[in-house]
Each structure stands twice: as structure tokens, then as C-alpha cells.
CSV table of C-alpha atoms in Angstrom, one decimal:
chain,number,residue,atom,x,y,z
O,326,MET,CA,37.8,19.7,26.2
O,327,GLU,CA,34.8,22.0,26.8
O,328,THR,CA,32.2,22.5,24.1
O,329,LYS,CA,32.2,26.0,22.5
O,330,GLN,CA,28.6,27.1,22.9
O,331,ILE,CA,26.5,29.0,20.4
O,332,SER,CA,26.0,32.7,21.1
O,333,LYS,CA,23.4,33.4,18.4
O,334,ILE,CA,22.0,31.9,15.2
O,335,LEU,CA,21.5,34.8,12.9
O,336,GLN,CA,19.1,35.2,10.0
O,337,ALA,CA,20.3,36.8,6.8
O,338,PRO,CA,19.9,40.6,6.9
O,339,ALA,CA,18.0,42.4,4.1
O,340,PRO,CA,20.1,42.3,0.9
O,341,HIS,CA,21.6,45.2,-1.0
O,342,MET,CA,23.5,45.5,-4.3
O,343,VAL,CA,27.2,46.0,-4.6
O,344,GLY,CA,27.6,47.4,-8.1
O,345,ASP,CA,25.1,45.7,-10.4
O,346,GLY,CA,26.5,42.2,-10.1
O,347,PHE,CA,26.6,41.2,-6.4
O,348,ARG,CA,23.4,41.0,-4.2
O,349,VAL,CA,24.7,40.5,-0.7
O,350,HIS,CA,23.6,40.2,2.9
O,351,ASN,CA,26.1,42.0,5.2
O,352,PHE,CA,26.2,39.9,8.4
O,353,PHE,CA,28.9,42.1,9.9
O,354,PRO,CA,29.8,44.7,10.7
O,355,SER,CA,26.6,46.4,9.6
O,356,GLY,CA,24.0,43.6,9.8
O,357,TYR,CA,24.9,42.4,13.3
O,358,LYS,CA,27.2,43.9,16.0
O,359,ILE,CA,29.2,40.7,16.6
O,360,ASP,CA,32.9,40.4,17.2
O,361,MET,CA,34.5,38.3,14.4
O,362,ASN,CA,38.0,40.1,14.5
O,363,PRO,CA,40.2,39.5,12.5
O,364,PHE,CA,37.3,39.1,10.0
O,365,PHE,CA,36.1,42.7,9.7
O,366,LEU,CA,33.3,42.2,7.1
O,367,MET,CA,31.3,39.3,5.6
O,368,ASP,CA,29.1,39.9,2.6
O,369,TYR,CA,27.1,36.8,1.9
O,370,GLY,CA,25.6,36.5,-1.6
O,371,SER,CA,22.8,34.0,-1.2
O,372,LYS,CA,21.9,32.0,-4.3
O,373,ILE,CA,20.2,34.1,-7.0
O,374,GLU,CA,19.5,33.6,-10.7
O,375,PHE,CA,21.0,36.2,-13.0
O,376,SER,CA,19.6,36.5,-16.5
O,377,ALA,CA,21.8,36.2,-19.6
O,378,ARG,CA,23.5,39.4,-20.6
O,379,LYS,CA,26.1,40.4,-23.1
O,380,GLU,CA,27.7,43.2,-20.9
O,381,PRO,CA,28.9,41.5,-17.7
O,382,ARG,CA,27.6,42.8,-14.4
O,383,GLY,CA,30.0,43.7,-11.6
O,384,VAL,CA,31.8,46.4,-9.6
O,385,ASP,CA,33.9,49.0,-11.4
O,386,ILE,CA,37.4,50.1,-10.4
O,387,HIS,CA,37.7,50.9,-6.6
O,388,PRO,CA,40.6,51.1,-4.1
O,389,HIS,CA,41.5,49.1,-0.9
O,390,ARG,CA,44.2,49.6,1.7
O,391,GLY,CA,45.0,47.9,5.1
O,392,PHE,CA,43.4,44.5,4.7
O,393,GLU,CA,42.7,41.5,2.5
O,394,THR,CA,39.6,40.5,0.5
O,395,VAL,CA,38.8,36.8,0.3
O,396,THR,CA,36.2,35.8,-2.3
O,397,ILE,CA,34.8,32.3,-2.2
O,398,ALA,CA,32.7,31.0,-5.1
O,399,TYR,CA,29.8,28.5,-4.8
O,400,HIS,CA,27.8,29.2,-8.0
O,401,GLY,CA,28.7,31.3,-11.0
O,402,ALA,CA,32.0,32.8,-12.1
O,403,VAL,CA,33.8,36.0,-11.2
O,404,ALA,CA,36.7,37.7,-13.1
O,405,HIS,CA,39.2,39.9,-11.3
O,406,HIS,CA,41.8,42.5,-12.4
O,407,ASP,CA,44.0,44.7,-10.2
O,408,SER,CA,46.6,47.5,-10.5
O,409,ALA,CA,49.4,45.1,-9.3
O,410,GLY,CA,49.0,43.2,-12.6
O,411,ASN,CA,47.0,40.3,-11.2
O,412,SER,CA,44.0,38.8,-12.9
O,413,GLY,CA,42.1,35.6,-12.7
O,414,ILE,CA,38.7,33.8,-12.8
O,415,ILE,CA,37.1,31.9,-9.9
O,416,TYR,CA,34.6,29.2,-10.6
O,417,PRO,CA,32.5,27.2,-8.1
O,418,GLY,CA,34.8,25.9,-5.3
O,419,ASP,CA,37.6,28.4,-6.0
O,420,VAL,CA,39.0,31.1,-3.8
O,421,GLN,CA,40.6,34.4,-4.6
O,422,TRP,CA,42.7,35.9,-1.8
O,423,MET,CA,43.8,39.5,-2.5
O,424,THR,CA,46.1,41.3,0.0
O,425,ALA,CA,45.5,45.0,-0.6
O,426,ALA,CA,47.9,46.0,2.1
O,427,SER,CA,49.6,49.4,1.1
O,428,GLY,CA,47.0,50.0,-1.6
O,429,ILE,CA,45.5,48.5,-4.7
O,430,LEU,CA,42.9,49.2,-7.3
O,431,HIS,CA,40.7,46.3,-8.5
O,432,LYS,CA,37.5,45.5,-10.3
O,433,GLU,CA,35.3,42.4,-10.1
O,434,TYR,CA,32.7,41.3,-12.5
O,435,HIS,CA,30.8,38.3,-13.9
O,436,GLU,CA,33.0,36.2,-16.1
O,437,GLN,CA,32.1,36.6,-19.8
O,438,ALA,CA,30.8,33.1,-20.6
O,439,TYR,CA,28.8,32.9,-17.4
O,440,SER,CA,27.3,36.4,-18.2
O,441,LEU,CA,26.3,35.3,-21.7
O,442,ASP,CA,24.5,32.2,-20.3
O,443,GLY,CA,23.2,33.5,-16.9
O,444,GLY,CA,22.3,31.1,-14.2
O,445,PRO,CA,22.7,30.6,-10.4
O,446,PHE,CA,25.2,32.8,-8.6
O,447,GLN,CA,26.4,32.5,-5.0
O,448,MET,CA,29.5,34.0,-3.4
O,449,ILE,CA,31.0,35.1,-0.1
O,450,GLN,CA,33.4,37.9,0.4
O,451,LEU,CA,35.4,38.5,3.6
O,452,TRP,CA,37.5,41.4,4.6
O,453,VAL,CA,40.4,40.1,6.8
O,454,ASN,CA,42.1,42.8,8.8
O,455,LEU,CA,45.9,43.1,8.8
O,456,PRO,CA,48.1,43.9,11.8
O,457,ALA,CA,49.6,47.4,11.8
O,458,ALA,CA,53.0,45.9,11.1
O,459,TYR,CA,51.7,44.6,7.7
O,460,LYS,CA,49.2,47.2,6.6
O,461,MET,CA,51.7,49.0,4.4
O,462,SER,CA,53.4,45.8,3.0
O,463,LYS,CA,53.4,45.0,-0.7
O,464,PRO,CA,50.1,43.9,-2.3
O,465,LYS,CA,49.8,40.2,-3.3
O,466,TYR,CA,47.3,37.8,-4.8
O,467,GLN,CA,46.6,34.1,-4.2
O,468,ALA,CA,44.5,32.1,-6.6
O,469,ILE,CA,43.3,28.9,-5.0
O,470,LYS,CA,41.6,26.4,-7.3
O,471,GLN,CA,39.3,23.8,-5.7
O,472,ALA,CA,41.2,21.1,-7.6
O,473,ASP,CA,44.4,22.0,-5.8
O,474,MET,CA,42.8,22.6,-2.4
O,475,ALA,CA,44.0,20.6,0.7
O,476,SER,CA,41.2,18.3,1.8
O,477,PHE,CA,40.3,15.8,4.6
O,478,ASN,CA,37.9,13.0,4.0
O,479,LEU,CA,35.5,12.4,6.8
O,480,PRO,CA,34.8,8.8,8.0
O,481,GLU,CA,31.8,6.8,6.9
O,482,ASN,CA,31.3,8.7,3.7
O,483,GLY,CA,30.4,11.8,5.7
O,484,GLY,CA,31.9,14.2,3.2
O,485,HIS,CA,35.1,16.2,3.3
O,486,ILE,CA,36.6,19.4,4.7
O,487,GLU,CA,38.4,21.7,2.3
O,488,ILE,CA,41.1,23.6,4.1
O,489,ILE,CA,41.5,27.1,2.6
O,490,ALA,CA,43.7,28.4,5.4
O,491,GLY,CA,44.9,27.1,8.7
O,492,ASN,CA,45.1,23.4,9.7
O,493,TYR,CA,42.6,20.6,10.1
O,494,GLN,CA,43.5,17.1,11.2
O,495,ASN,CA,47.2,18.0,10.5
O,496,ILE,CA,46.5,19.1,6.9
O,497,THR,CA,47.5,22.6,6.2
O,498,GLY,CA,45.5,24.9,3.8
O,499,ASN,CA,46.9,26.5,0.7
O,500,ALA,CA,46.5,30.2,1.7
O,501,SER,CA,49.3,32.0,3.5
O,502,THR,CA,48.0,34.4,6.2
O,503,PHE,CA,49.5,37.2,8.4
O,504,THR,CA,47.7,36.0,11.6
O,505,ARG,CA,46.3,32.7,12.8
O,506,ILE,CA,43.2,32.0,10.7
O,507,GLU,CA,41.2,28.9,10.2
O,508,LEU,CA,39.0,29.0,7.1
O,509,TYR,CA,37.3,25.8,5.7
O,510,ASN,CA,34.5,24.7,3.5
O,511,ALA,CA,32.9,21.7,5.2
O,512,ARG,CA,31.0,19.7,2.5
O,513,LEU,CA,28.9,17.1,4.4
O,514,ASN,CA,26.7,14.4,3.1
O,515,LYS,CA,23.4,13.8,4.9
O,516,GLY,CA,24.2,12.2,8.2
O,517,GLY,CA,27.8,13.2,8.0
O,518,LYS,CA,29.5,14.4,11.1
O,519,ALA,CA,32.5,16.6,11.8
O,520,SER,CA,34.3,18.0,14.8
O,521,PHE,CA,36.4,21.2,15.1
O,522,THR,CA,38.7,22.4,17.8
O,523,PHE,CA,39.6,26.1,18.1
O,524,PRO,CA,41.2,28.1,21.0
O,525,ALA,CA,38.6,29.6,23.3
O,526,ALA,CA,39.8,33.2,22.5
O,527,PHE,CA,39.4,32.8,18.8
O,528,ASN,CA,36.3,34.5,17.3
O,529,THR,CA,34.4,31.8,15.5
O,530,GLY,CA,31.3,31.6,13.2
O,531,PHE,CA,29.8,29.1,10.7
O,532,MET,CA,27.9,30.2,7.6
O,533,VAL,CA,25.4,27.6,6.3
O,534,VAL,CA,25.7,28.0,2.6
O,535,GLU,CA,23.6,25.0,1.7
O,536,GLY,CA,21.5,22.4,3.6
O,537,ALA,CA,20.9,22.3,7.4
O,538,ILE,CA,23.0,21.1,10.3
O,539,ARG,CA,22.6,20.2,14.0
O,540,VAL,CA,25.2,21.9,16.2
O,541,ASN,CA,26.6,20.3,19.4
O,542,GLU,CA,23.7,17.8,19.3
O,543,LYS,CA,21.3,20.6,20.2
O,544,GLU,CA,20.4,23.5,17.9
O,545,THR,CA,19.6,23.4,14.3
O,546,ALA,CA,20.8,26.0,11.7
O,547,GLU,CA,19.5,26.1,8.1
O,548,VAL,CA,20.7,27.5,4.8
O,549,ASN,CA,21.5,31.3,5.0
O,550,ASN,CA,21.9,31.2,8.8
O,551,PHE,CA,25.1,32.4,10.5
O,552,ILE,CA,26.1,30.7,13.7
O,553,HIS,CA,28.1,32.9,16.1
O,554,PHE,CA,29.9,31.1,19.0
O,555,GLU,CA,30.9,32.2,22.5
O,556,ASN,CA,34.6,32.8,23.4
O,557,GLU,CA,34.5,29.9,25.8
O,558,GLY,CA,35.3,26.3,25.2
O,559,GLU,CA,37.1,24.8,22.3
O,560,GLU,CA,35.1,22.0,20.6
O,561,ILE,CA,32.3,22.2,18.1
O,562,HIS,CA,30.4,19.2,16.7
O,563,ILE,CA,28.1,19.3,13.7
O,564,GLU,CA,25.9,16.8,11.9
O,565,ALA,CA,24.4,17.3,8.5
O,566,LEU,CA,20.6,16.9,8.4
O,567,GLN,CA,20.8,17.0,4.6
O,568,ASN,CA,23.6,17.5,2.1
O,569,SER,CA,25.2,20.6,3.4
O,570,VAL,CA,28.0,23.2,2.8
O,571,ILE,CA,29.3,25.2,5.7
O,572,LEU,CA,31.9,28.0,5.6
O,573,VAL,CA,33.9,27.7,8.9
O,574,LEU,CA,35.6,30.8,10.2
O,575,SER,CA,37.8,31.1,13.2
O,576,GLY,CA,40.6,33.5,13.9
O,577,GLU,CA,42.9,35.0,16.6
O,578,PRO,CA,41.8,38.6,17.3
O,579,ILE,CA,44.1,41.5,16.4
O,580,ASN,CA,44.1,43.6,19.5
O,581,GLU,CA,44.7,47.0,17.8
O,582,PRO,CA,42.4,50.0,17.2
O,583,ILE,CA,40.5,50.0,13.9
O,584,VAL,CA,39.4,53.0,11.9
O,585,GLN,CA,37.4,52.3,8.8
O,586,TYR,CA,36.5,54.8,6.0
O,587,GLY,CA,34.9,53.2,3.0
O,588,PRO,CA,37.4,50.8,1.4
O,589,PHE,CA,40.2,51.7,3.8
O,590,LEU,CA,40.8,49.9,7.1
O,591,MET,CA,43.6,51.4,9.2
O,592,ASN,CA,44.5,52.0,12.8
O,593,THR,CA,44.2,55.8,13.1
O,594,GLN,CA,42.3,58.6,11.4
O,595,GLU,CA,45.5,60.2,10.2
O,596,GLU,CA,46.3,56.9,8.3
O,597,ILE,CA,42.8,57.1,6.8
O,598,ASN,CA,43.5,60.7,5.7
O,599,GLN,CA,46.8,59.6,4.2
O,600,ALA,CA,45.1,56.8,2.3
O,601,MET,CA,42.7,59.2,0.8
O,602,ARG,CA,45.6,61.6,-0.2
O,603,ASP,CA,47.6,58.7,-1.7
O,604,TYR,CA,44.6,57.5,-3.6
O,605,ASN,CA,43.8,60.9,-5.0
O,606,GLU,CA,47.4,61.3,-6.0
O,607,GLY,CA,47.4,58.1,-8.0
O,608,LYS,CA,49.7,56.2,-5.7
O,609,PHE,CA,47.5,53.0,-5.8
O,610,GLY,CA,48.7,52.4,-9.4
O,611,TYR,CA,46.7,52.4,-12.6
O,612,LEU,CA,44.0,50.0,-13.8
O,613,GLU,CA,42.2,50.3,-17.2
O,614,GLY,CA,38.4,50.6,-17.0
């Protein structure tokens, strides 16, 4: 198989706050104009220390329609509530996969005990687009605990690959998806090696959450770097230069028009207008503040 070459190694854009609890670097679509379809957005929360506080920081009630939010915890703890009646807390290693689809209200904030103690905080949130056929389907929620996550142990004590979605070495991830998506946490020990195979047409990127890696025996990427790959070739090889954590994203593009307005991601402007009308008329349900 042909090697999938690097397109760019990207530095973290300047951070901004989402609410008062999430300091994020938006790698796409705002930070860099790269094609990661079906992943529409990636907010990377690099490691930060939050001071102890009685009142939890976070983001108040807000709507979504037409896509899924995937939140991956590395440090800290986040609580979630939504208007479909779902709630949960994600701790380091856990994943929260919320399908907004036809419309949902939700709020995200620092979990109470973490807020009282403070400490390191590091998260990633992805927006995963939905095909038109599923944009108005029923909302759902998947809580994926690290302890239950499918995993593959690398040879020679190289570390392991946690499979959130997709399939790695014939091991299938826990999350159900609407399109073909590969999403893993590669947790490599220093000197550990891993190989990945994705179709040439899949949009692929690696986020270095911790440590540093050598890619395809050539280029080096360090913590807080995002590696964007070309849409040619299939194989990627990495080696950890120190203990490292890498979020691996690869997905089959959804070849449909996209119109975004704030928290709505639809196919036409009329669908955006309808989403705003439905939200204003209370059709996204009710969530107590």
C-alpha cells in the first residue's frame, strides 16, 4: 500500500473562551481552512489549570440541530444535561457522543467535585456532520466510559489503541455512527509504534494531545500540533518519541452542501431558517437552567 503523506503540521491557533469553562483552540473550520468532512469542527482544549471554585464554570443552555457533538476528556471532569432527558459525567478517558439531529438543548459545565478542587483540564470537542437523510432523526446520547472501551494492545509494550468508533485490527469501537468514521485514542509508550490504514479518499488528521511522535519515519509533531494528511495513499506509521497520546480522526466525506448558522448545521438556508423558527417556538424541548 502507498503511504498517506502529510499535508500540513499545524500549530494551535490562538485560544478563545467558550462560556467561562472551556478555553479552546479552533483548528477548523475557523483556525485553518482544511477539509476534514465529515468532521465539521474541532475545538481543542489544551491543558490548563483551573482554580478551585464553588460555582462550576461552563456553558449555559444552548441549542443544536443537524449534527453530533463528541466530547473527549483527557483531564478534568464535565457534566452534561440535555432536553431529551440525558445526563452524565465524563472523566479522563471517557467520551460523550450526543446526536442533536432534529434538535436538542443542552448545557455543559465542570463537574461539581472537580470544580471545588480545581486542577488540570484538557478536552476535545468535535462536531460530526449528519447526512441529510438523518438530520431530522431523533436525538440520542451515547456515554462511553474508558473502562468499557474497545482496545488493542500494541506489540513490545508499545502502548494501546482505544477504539472509540470504527474498526482497528478487527476490533470494533463502542460508538454507533451514521457514516464511516474512524476515531481512536492512540496511547503510546516511548518508542512504541503503530500503523493505521484508511481509504485514500477519507479525510484524516491526528491531534497530538500529549508527547511527540515521528510520522512515516520522517516528520516530527509535538504536543498541541494537528497533522493533516493528503487524500492519497492509505498507510500511516507513527513512533512515539516520548509517552504520547494522539487522537486519530478519519472519515468518509459527506458529499452534500453545508449551511451553518451558529449551532445549526443544515443543507440549505431554508432549513436554517426553519431551525431558528423551531427553536424560538420551543420545539427543541425544555431544559431547566
